[in-house]
Amino acid sequence: MSKHYDVIVIGGGPAGYVGAIRAAQLGLSTAVVDNFIYKDGEPSLGGTCLNVGCIPSKALLDSSEQYHKVKHTLSAHGIKAKDVELDVKEMIKRKDKVVKDLTGGIAQLFKANKIDWLKGHGKLLDNKQVQVTGQKGEQETYQAENVILAPGSRPIDIEAAPLDGDRIVNSDGALDFDDVPKRLGIIGAGVIGLEMGSVWSRLGSKVVLLEAQDQFLPTVDQRVAKSAQAEFKKQGLDIRFGARVTNAKTAKNVTVHYEDKDGKQSLQVDKLIVCVGRRPNTGDLFSEDANLLLDERGFVNVNEQCETNLPGVYAIGDVVRGPMLAHKGSEEGVMVAELIAGGNGHVNYDTIPWVIYTHPEIAWVGRTEQSLKSAGIPFKSGTFNFGATGRARAMEETAGMVKIIAHAETDRILGVHIVGPQASELIAEAVVAMEFHASSEDLARIIHAHPTLSEAVHEAALSVSKRAIHKAN
Amino acid sequence: EDAELSPAVRRLVDEHQLDPRAIEATGPGGRITKEDVLRHMESGSSDS
């Protein structure tokens, strides 16, 4: 085996594996070090996203939505289903198969691109050497021309609610319940908490989310957040704000003690999910003499092009600044591979879309109204409700809205915010528009197929200049 | 040539009978944005 590579990537998640494939496409000899072991004991590429993140959570969100539909919403279409049964084990099994197929697919792509998969823990040593420690402790050291650090992130634990692997779990454990908990507590009403809460609530759990902040989704445009919050309330998601968990005790059930503005409170649940955030995996990532610089928050310090303080050493994805999103890491991987090959890679951090896969979905790109206000940037905005589109009515999916914000003088689109059916898909159009510096008038003058949900985006763009057709302006 | 203009730019150029070649383009790939047209018209460099 070659002990020398043009590029060694540490971490086979969305940032690392994509960067590796791009590097190999550009003719660089490439290896990926990865130590993730799936729950069946097998090494598995794909990182958090494919194994215990995006993909399994979406698999369960889709399954649980099908169940919820057949149980609760199909009757509106005149479809009556009797004796609907839920087999949670089968649902989890399907999720595992989706994960296995996709992670196996990456291994195939590595073969096709002649990328070496070095199984074990990767550690950066001095002078761009990478030490790989296998599962049995065997060690091998490789020399790289360039190193890409993509070790990812892990859930943050809190002292007040230590995980016990059964009743108190993090997001990993929440993907593998073998039964529907009657009462489910979730610490943290962010993206992960809301998605996990949605899955189990649709399957019948009584869900309570304890959120330490006073505001719902503070980084989301507040009009869209309020609209989503009202929907979630209707669905029975009980979100409690300003709730600081002080202690969680496991006996037959879990008793969660917390404090809010009214004083001390307690809550009885069968399972508790801790999802208060994620932190970068920098533990044992580099030896001391490598002299890699971290920033004040513990992320690997990088510039706009993901270069660390060490020449030829890059860091990408969740281990560096910026949103912890799979597509952000992947784009950084592509950029770095292209830079190494002598090209001109770049990532536009202003047009990274965000998605929360609840029902209705929430998706956005660019600036929020509250951030523009505090920055003193003059803007105008337009909104349109899905309920006023024929397609949403036909689908019986009328909740939600599109909001488009444009600069008051130049009309350039500054942000697009969607809560509603297929918001995750609809946001792509907004990203393209912003990437091309489009004005709201551009979007308003582009033909949108009828009847489609995308017409809500079109009408919201028209509404910016008060000329929406299907509402009073 | 007209096909390279975005819908809003096409509308402004037509309405105000502007020469797109006289407008300084700042968009990606040398494209003219709506902002560019508005700036061009404000600066009074009318070419109609």
Coordinates of C-alpha atoms in Angstrom, one line a residue, chain A:
Chain A
M1 CA 0.0 0.0 0.0
S2 CA 1.2 3.5 -0.8
K3 CA 2.3 5.4 2.2
H4 CA 2.2 8.7 0.4
Y5 CA -0.8 10.6 -1.0
D6 CA -1.5 13.9 -2.6
V7 CA -4.5 14.3 -0.3
I8 CA -5.4 12.6 3.0
V9 CA -8.9 13.5 4.3
I10 CA -9.6 12.8 7.9
G11 CA -13.4 12.1 8.2
G12 CA -15.7 10.5 5.6
G13 CA -18.8 12.6 6.3
P14 CA -20.5 14.9 3.8
A15 CA -17.6 17.4 3.9
G16 CA -14.8 14.8 3.8
Y17 CA -16.2 12.2 1.3
V18 CA -17.3 14.9 -1.2
G19 CA -13.9 16.6 -0.9
A20 CA -12.2 13.3 -1.5
I21 CA -14.2 12.4 -4.6
R22 CA -13.6 15.9 -6.0
A23 CA -9.9 15.6 -5.3
A24 CA -9.8 12.2 -7.0
Q25 CA -11.7 13.6 -10.0
L26 CA -9.0 16.2 -10.4
G27 CA -6.3 13.5 -10.6
L28 CA -5.0 13.7 -7.0
S29 CA -4.1 10.4 -5.2
T30 CA -6.5 10.5 -2.3
A31 CA -7.2 8.6 0.9
V32 CA -9.9 9.0 3.5
V33 CA -9.4 8.0 7.1
D34 CA -12.7 7.2 8.9
N35 CA -13.5 5.5 12.2
F36 CA -17.3 5.5 12.3
I37 CA -18.7 2.1 13.2
Y38 CA -22.4 1.6 12.5
K39 CA -24.6 0.0 15.1
D40 CA -24.2 -3.4 13.4
G41 CA -20.5 -3.2 14.2
E42 CA -19.4 -2.5 10.6
P43 CA -17.3 0.5 9.6
S44 CA -19.5 2.9 7.7
L45 CA -18.7 5.9 5.5
G46 CA -21.0 9.0 5.4
G47 CA -20.4 10.4 8.8
T48 CA -23.1 11.8 11.0
C49 CA -25.3 12.9 8.1
L50 CA -25.7 9.5 6.6
N51 CA -25.4 7.3 9.7
V52 CA -27.1 9.2 12.5
G53 CA -28.2 12.5 11.1
C54 CA -29.9 13.8 7.9
I55 CA -30.7 10.6 6.2
P56 CA -32.1 8.4 9.1
S57 CA -34.0 11.3 10.5
K58 CA -35.6 12.0 7.1
A59 CA -36.4 8.3 6.7
L60 CA -38.3 8.4 9.9
L61 CA -39.9 11.7 9.2
D62 CA -41.3 10.4 5.9
S63 CA -42.4 7.1 7.4
S64 CA -44.1 8.8 10.4
E65 CA -45.8 11.2 8.0
Q66 CA -47.3 8.4 6.0
Y67 CA -48.7 6.9 9.1
H68 CA -50.0 10.2 10.3
K69 CA -51.6 10.8 7.0
V70 CA -53.4 7.5 6.8
K71 CA -54.5 7.8 10.4
H72 CA -55.6 11.4 10.5
T73 CA -55.7 13.4 7.3
L74 CA -56.8 11.0 4.5
S75 CA -60.4 11.1 5.8
A76 CA -60.5 14.7 4.4
H77 CA -60.1 13.1 0.9
G78 CA -62.9 10.6 1.6
I79 CA -60.5 7.8 2.2
K80 CA -61.3 5.7 5.3
A81 CA -58.6 3.3 6.5
K82 CA -59.6 1.0 9.3
D83 CA -57.3 -0.9 11.7
V84 CA -54.2 0.9 10.8
E85 CA -51.3 -0.7 12.6
L86 CA -47.8 0.6 13.4
D87 CA -44.8 -1.6 13.4
V88 CA -42.0 0.6 14.8
K89 CA -39.4 -2.2 14.5
E90 CA -40.1 -2.5 10.8
M91 CA -40.0 1.3 10.4
I92 CA -36.5 1.4 12.1
K93 CA -35.4 -1.5 9.9
R94 CA -36.4 0.3 6.7
K95 CA -34.5 3.4 8.0
D96 CA -31.4 1.2 8.7
K97 CA -31.6 -0.3 5.1
V98 CA -31.8 3.2 3.6
V99 CA -28.6 4.1 5.6
K100 CA -26.8 0.9 4.7
D101 CA -27.6 1.3 1.0
L102 CA -26.4 4.9 0.9
T103 CA -23.2 4.4 3.0
G104 CA -22.4 1.3 0.9
G105 CA -22.9 3.6 -2.1
I106 CA -20.2 5.9 -0.9
A107 CA -17.8 2.9 -0.6
Q108 CA -18.6 2.0 -4.2
L109 CA -18.0 5.6 -5.3
F110 CA -14.6 5.5 -3.5
K111 CA -13.7 2.3 -5.5
A112 CA -14.8 3.9 -8.7
N113 CA -12.7 6.9 -8.0
K114 CA -9.7 4.9 -6.7
I115 CA -9.9 6.5 -3.3
D116 CA -8.3 4.4 -0.5
W117 CA -10.5 4.0 2.6
L118 CA -8.2 3.8 5.7
K119 CA -10.3 2.4 8.5
G120 CA -9.4 3.8 11.8
H121 CA -8.9 7.0 13.8
G122 CA -6.9 9.7 11.9
K123 CA -4.6 12.1 13.7
L124 CA -2.6 14.9 12.2
L125 CA 1.1 14.8 13.2
D126 CA 3.8 17.3 12.4
N127 CA 4.8 17.9 8.8
K128 CA 1.5 16.8 7.2
Q129 CA 1.9 13.2 8.5
V130 CA -1.3 11.3 9.4
Q131 CA -1.4 8.5 11.9
V132 CA -4.1 6.0 11.5
T133 CA -5.1 3.8 14.5
G134 CA -7.2 0.8 13.6
Q135 CA -9.9 -0.8 15.7
K136 CA -7.5 -3.3 17.2
G137 CA -4.9 -0.6 18.1
E138 CA -2.7 -1.2 15.1
Q139 CA -1.0 2.0 13.8
E140 CA 0.3 3.2 10.5
T141 CA 1.6 6.6 9.5
Y142 CA 1.2 8.1 6.1
Q143 CA 2.7 11.2 4.4
A144 CA 0.4 13.7 2.7
E145 CA 1.1 16.6 0.4
N146 CA -2.2 18.1 1.7
V147 CA -4.4 17.2 4.6
I148 CA -8.1 18.0 4.8
L149 CA -9.5 17.8 8.3
A150 CA -13.2 16.9 8.3
P151 CA -13.8 15.2 11.7
G152 CA -17.3 16.7 12.1
S153 CA -19.2 17.3 15.3
R154 CA -21.0 15.4 18.1
P155 CA -24.0 16.2 20.3
I156 CA -23.4 18.4 23.3
D157 CA -24.1 16.6 26.6
I158 CA -25.4 18.5 29.6
E159 CA -24.6 17.6 33.2
A160 CA -28.3 18.1 34.3
A161 CA -29.4 15.2 32.1
P162 CA -26.7 12.6 31.7
L163 CA -27.4 10.0 29.0
D164 CA -28.1 6.5 30.2
G165 CA -28.4 4.8 26.8
D166 CA -32.0 3.9 27.4
R167 CA -34.4 6.5 28.8
I168 CA -32.2 9.6 28.4
V169 CA -30.7 9.7 24.9
N170 CA -29.3 12.1 22.4
S171 CA -30.3 12.5 18.8
D172 CA -28.5 9.2 17.9
G173 CA -30.6 7.2 20.4
A174 CA -33.8 9.0 19.3
L175 CA -33.5 7.3 15.9
D176 CA -33.6 3.9 17.4
F177 CA -36.5 3.7 19.9
D178 CA -38.1 0.3 19.5
D179 CA -41.5 1.5 20.7
V180 CA -43.4 4.8 20.7
P181 CA -42.9 6.5 24.1
K182 CA -46.2 7.5 25.5
R183 CA -44.7 10.7 26.9
L184 CA -41.6 12.2 25.3
G185 CA -39.5 15.0 26.7
I186 CA -37.1 16.9 24.5
I187 CA -34.5 19.4 25.8
G188 CA -34.0 22.0 23.1
A189 CA -36.5 23.3 20.5
G190 CA -34.0 23.8 17.7
V191 CA -33.9 22.0 14.3
I192 CA -33.0 18.5 15.7
G193 CA -35.5 18.8 18.7
L194 CA -38.3 19.8 16.4
E195 CA -37.6 17.1 13.9
M196 CA -37.3 14.3 16.5
G197 CA -40.4 15.7 18.2
S198 CA -42.3 15.6 14.9
V199 CA -41.4 12.0 14.2
W200 CA -42.6 10.6 17.6
S201 CA -45.5 13.0 17.9
R202 CA -46.9 11.8 14.6
L203 CA -46.6 8.2 15.8
G204 CA -48.6 9.0 18.9
S205 CA -46.2 10.4 21.6
K206 CA -47.3 13.2 23.8
V207 CA -44.3 15.6 23.2
V208 CA -43.1 18.4 25.4
L209 CA -40.1 20.5 24.3
L210 CA -38.2 22.4 26.9
E211 CA -36.5 25.4 25.4
A212 CA -34.1 27.6 27.4
Q213 CA -34.5 30.6 25.2
D214 CA -37.6 32.8 25.3
Q215 CA -38.0 33.0 21.6
F216 CA -39.0 30.4 19.0
L217 CA -36.3 29.8 16.4
P218 CA -34.6 33.2 16.9
T219 CA -32.4 32.9 13.7
V220 CA -35.5 32.3 11.6
D221 CA -37.5 35.2 10.2
Q222 CA -39.9 35.8 13.0
R223 CA -43.1 36.1 10.9
V224 CA -42.4 32.7 9.4
A225 CA -41.4 31.3 12.9
K226 CA -44.7 32.5 14.4
S227 CA -46.6 30.9 11.5
A228 CA -44.8 27.6 12.1
Q229 CA -45.2 27.9 15.9
A230 CA -49.0 28.2 15.5
E231 CA -49.1 25.1 13.3
F232 CA -47.0 23.1 15.7
K233 CA -49.3 24.1 18.6
K234 CA -52.3 22.9 16.6
Q235 CA -50.5 19.6 16.1
G236 CA -50.1 19.2 19.8
L237 CA -46.3 19.9 20.2
D238 CA -46.1 21.5 23.6
I239 CA -43.1 23.9 23.4
R240 CA -42.2 25.6 26.8
F241 CA -40.0 28.6 26.6
G242 CA -37.5 30.0 29.1
A243 CA -37.3 26.5 30.6
R244 CA -33.9 25.7 32.1
V245 CA -33.5 22.0 33.0
T246 CA -31.8 21.6 36.4
N247 CA -32.0 17.9 36.8
A248 CA -33.4 14.7 35.3
K249 CA -33.8 11.6 37.4
T250 CA -34.5 8.1 36.0
A251 CA -36.5 5.6 38.0
K252 CA -39.5 3.9 36.3
N253 CA -40.0 7.0 34.4
V254 CA -37.9 10.1 33.9
T255 CA -38.6 13.1 36.1
V256 CA -37.3 16.3 34.6
H257 CA -36.9 19.3 36.9
Y258 CA -36.7 22.7 35.3
E259 CA -37.2 26.3 36.1
D260 CA -39.1 28.9 34.1
K261 CA -40.4 32.4 34.8
D262 CA -43.0 30.9 37.2
G263 CA -40.5 29.1 39.2
K264 CA -39.7 25.4 39.7
Q265 CA -41.5 22.9 37.5
S266 CA -41.3 19.2 36.9
L267 CA -42.3 16.9 34.1
Q268 CA -42.8 13.1 33.9
V269 CA -41.8 11.4 30.7
D270 CA -41.0 7.9 29.5
K271 CA -38.1 9.0 27.3
L272 CA -36.0 12.2 27.2
I273 CA -34.0 13.4 24.2
V274 CA -31.2 15.9 24.8
C275 CA -30.6 18.0 21.8
V276 CA -29.2 21.3 22.9
G277 CA -26.6 21.6 20.1
R278 CA -23.5 20.1 18.7
R279 CA -19.8 20.7 19.2
P280 CA -16.7 20.2 16.9
N281 CA -14.8 16.9 17.2
T282 CA -11.3 18.2 17.9
G283 CA -10.4 15.7 20.6
D284 CA -7.3 13.6 19.6
L285 CA -7.5 15.2 16.1
F286 CA -3.9 16.4 16.1
S287 CA -0.7 15.9 18.0
E288 CA 0.7 18.8 20.1
D289 CA 3.7 19.3 17.8
A290 CA 1.4 19.7 14.8
N291 CA 0.7 23.2 16.2
L292 CA -2.7 23.4 14.7
L293 CA -4.6 26.6 15.8
L294 CA -8.1 26.4 17.2
D295 CA -10.3 29.5 17.6
E296 CA -11.7 30.8 20.9
R297 CA -14.8 28.5 20.6
G298 CA -12.8 25.4 20.0
F299 CA -13.3 25.1 16.2
V300 CA -10.3 24.7 13.9
N301 CA -9.2 28.2 12.9
V302 CA -9.6 28.8 9.2
N303 CA -9.8 31.6 6.7
E304 CA -12.4 32.1 3.9
Q305 CA -10.8 29.3 1.9
C306 CA -10.7 26.8 4.8
E307 CA -6.9 27.1 5.1
T308 CA -5.7 26.4 8.7
N309 CA -2.5 28.1 10.1
L310 CA -0.5 25.2 8.7
P311 CA 0.4 25.4 4.9
G312 CA -1.2 22.5 3.1
V313 CA -3.6 21.7 5.9
Y314 CA -7.3 22.6 5.4
A315 CA -10.3 22.1 7.7
I316 CA -14.0 21.9 6.5
G317 CA -17.5 21.1 7.7
D318 CA -18.8 21.1 11.3
V319 CA -15.3 21.4 12.7
V320 CA -14.9 25.0 11.4
R321 CA -17.0 28.2 11.7
G322 CA -20.3 28.6 9.8
P323 CA -23.6 26.7 9.9
M324 CA -23.4 23.0 10.8
L325 CA -25.1 21.8 7.7
A326 CA -24.2 18.9 5.4
H327 CA -24.3 20.9 2.1
K328 CA -22.1 23.6 3.7
G329 CA -19.5 21.0 4.5
S330 CA -19.7 19.4 1.1
E331 CA -19.3 22.7 -0.7
E332 CA -16.2 23.5 1.4
G333 CA -14.9 20.0 0.5
V334 CA -15.3 20.8 -3.2
M335 CA -13.7 24.2 -2.8
V336 CA -10.6 22.9 -1.0
A337 CA -10.1 20.1 -3.5
E338 CA -10.2 22.6 -6.3
L339 CA -7.8 24.9 -4.5
I340 CA -5.4 22.1 -4.0
A341 CA -5.5 21.2 -7.7
G342 CA -4.7 24.8 -8.5
G343 CA -8.2 25.9 -9.3
N344 CA -10.4 28.7 -8.0
G345 CA -12.9 27.1 -5.6
H346 CA -15.1 29.3 -3.5
V347 CA -18.1 29.0 -1.3
N348 CA -20.8 31.7 -1.1
Y349 CA -21.7 31.7 2.6
D350 CA -24.5 34.3 1.9
T351 CA -26.6 31.8 0.0
I352 CA -26.6 28.7 2.1
P353 CA -30.1 27.4 2.5
W354 CA -31.5 26.1 5.8
V355 CA -34.2 23.5 6.1
I356 CA -36.2 22.2 9.0
Y357 CA -38.1 19.0 8.0
T358 CA -41.1 19.4 10.2
H359 CA -44.6 19.4 8.8
P360 CA -45.1 22.0 7.4
E361 CA -41.4 22.3 6.5
I362 CA -39.5 25.5 7.2
A363 CA -36.8 26.7 4.8
W364 CA -34.9 29.9 4.3
V365 CA -32.0 31.6 2.6
G366 CA -30.4 35.0 3.2
R367 CA -31.3 37.7 5.6
T368 CA -34.3 37.9 8.0
E369 CA -36.4 40.9 8.6
Q370 CA -35.1 41.3 12.2
S371 CA -31.4 41.2 11.1
L372 CA -32.0 43.8 8.3
K373 CA -33.8 46.0 10.8
S374 CA -30.9 45.9 13.3
A375 CA -28.4 46.5 10.5
G376 CA -30.4 49.5 9.3
I377 CA -30.8 48.2 5.8
P378 CA -33.9 49.5 4.0
F379 CA -36.1 46.7 2.7
K380 CA -39.6 45.9 1.4
S381 CA -41.2 42.5 1.6
G382 CA -44.0 40.5 0.1
T383 CA -45.9 37.5 1.4
F384 CA -48.2 34.9 0.0
N385 CA -50.2 32.2 1.8
F386 CA -50.2 28.6 0.4
G387 CA -53.9 28.5 1.2
A388 CA -54.5 30.9 -1.7
T389 CA -52.8 28.6 -4.3
G390 CA -54.9 26.0 -6.2
R391 CA -52.2 23.3 -5.8
A392 CA -52.0 23.5 -2.0
R393 CA -55.8 23.4 -1.9
A394 CA -55.9 20.3 -4.1
M395 CA -53.3 18.7 -1.9
E396 CA -55.2 19.6 1.3
E397 CA -51.9 21.2 2.5
T398 CA -52.9 24.8 3.0
A399 CA -50.8 25.8 6.0
G400 CA -47.9 28.3 5.7
M401 CA -46.6 31.1 3.6
V402 CA -43.7 32.5 1.5
K403 CA -42.1 35.7 2.4
I404 CA -39.6 37.5 0.1
I405 CA -37.5 40.4 1.3
A406 CA -35.9 42.8 -1.2
H407 CA -33.7 45.9 -0.9
A408 CA -36.0 49.0 -0.7
E409 CA -34.0 50.8 -3.4
T410 CA -32.3 48.3 -5.6
D411 CA -35.0 45.6 -5.4
R412 CA -32.2 42.9 -5.0
I413 CA -33.5 39.9 -3.1
L414 CA -32.0 39.8 0.4
G415 CA -33.9 36.8 1.9
V416 CA -36.6 34.2 1.2
H417 CA -38.4 32.5 3.9
I418 CA -40.9 29.7 3.5
V419 CA -43.0 27.7 5.9
G420 CA -45.3 25.2 4.1
P421 CA -45.5 22.1 2.0
Q422 CA -42.2 21.1 0.3
A423 CA -40.5 24.3 1.5
S424 CA -37.2 22.3 1.3
E425 CA -37.6 21.9 -2.4
L426 CA -39.0 25.3 -3.1
I427 CA -36.1 27.1 -1.5
A428 CA -33.8 26.0 -4.3
E429 CA -35.3 28.5 -6.7
A430 CA -34.6 31.3 -4.2
V431 CA -31.0 30.2 -3.8
V432 CA -30.5 30.3 -7.6
A433 CA -32.1 33.7 -7.8
M434 CA -29.9 35.1 -5.1
E435 CA -26.8 33.5 -6.6
F436 CA -27.5 35.5 -9.8
H437 CA -28.1 38.7 -7.8
A438 CA -31.8 38.6 -8.9
S439 CA -34.3 41.3 -8.0
S440 CA -37.7 40.5 -6.7
E441 CA -39.0 41.7 -10.1
D442 CA -36.9 39.1 -11.8
L443 CA -38.6 36.4 -9.9
A444 CA -42.0 38.1 -10.4
R445 CA -41.4 38.0 -14.2
I446 CA -40.3 34.4 -14.5
I447 CA -43.0 31.9 -15.5
H448 CA -44.0 29.4 -12.9
A449 CA -46.0 26.3 -13.8
H450 CA -49.6 26.2 -12.9
P451 CA -50.9 24.6 -10.7
T452 CA -47.7 24.2 -8.5
L453 CA -46.6 25.2 -5.0
S454 CA -43.9 27.3 -6.6
E455 CA -46.6 29.8 -7.6
A456 CA -46.6 30.9 -3.9
V457 CA -43.0 32.0 -4.5
H458 CA -44.0 33.8 -7.6
E459 CA -46.9 35.6 -6.0
A460 CA -44.8 36.5 -3.0
A461 CA -42.3 38.1 -5.4
L462 CA -45.2 40.0 -7.1
S463 CA -46.4 41.0 -3.7
V464 CA -43.1 42.8 -3.0
S465 CA -44.2 45.5 -5.5
K466 CA -47.9 45.1 -4.4
R467 CA -49.0 43.4 -7.6
A468 CA -49.8 39.9 -6.5
I469 CA -52.7 38.6 -8.6
H470 CA -54.3 36.1 -6.3
K471 CA -54.7 38.4 -3.2
A472 CA -55.7 41.9 -2.3
N473 CA -52.5 43.9 -2.2

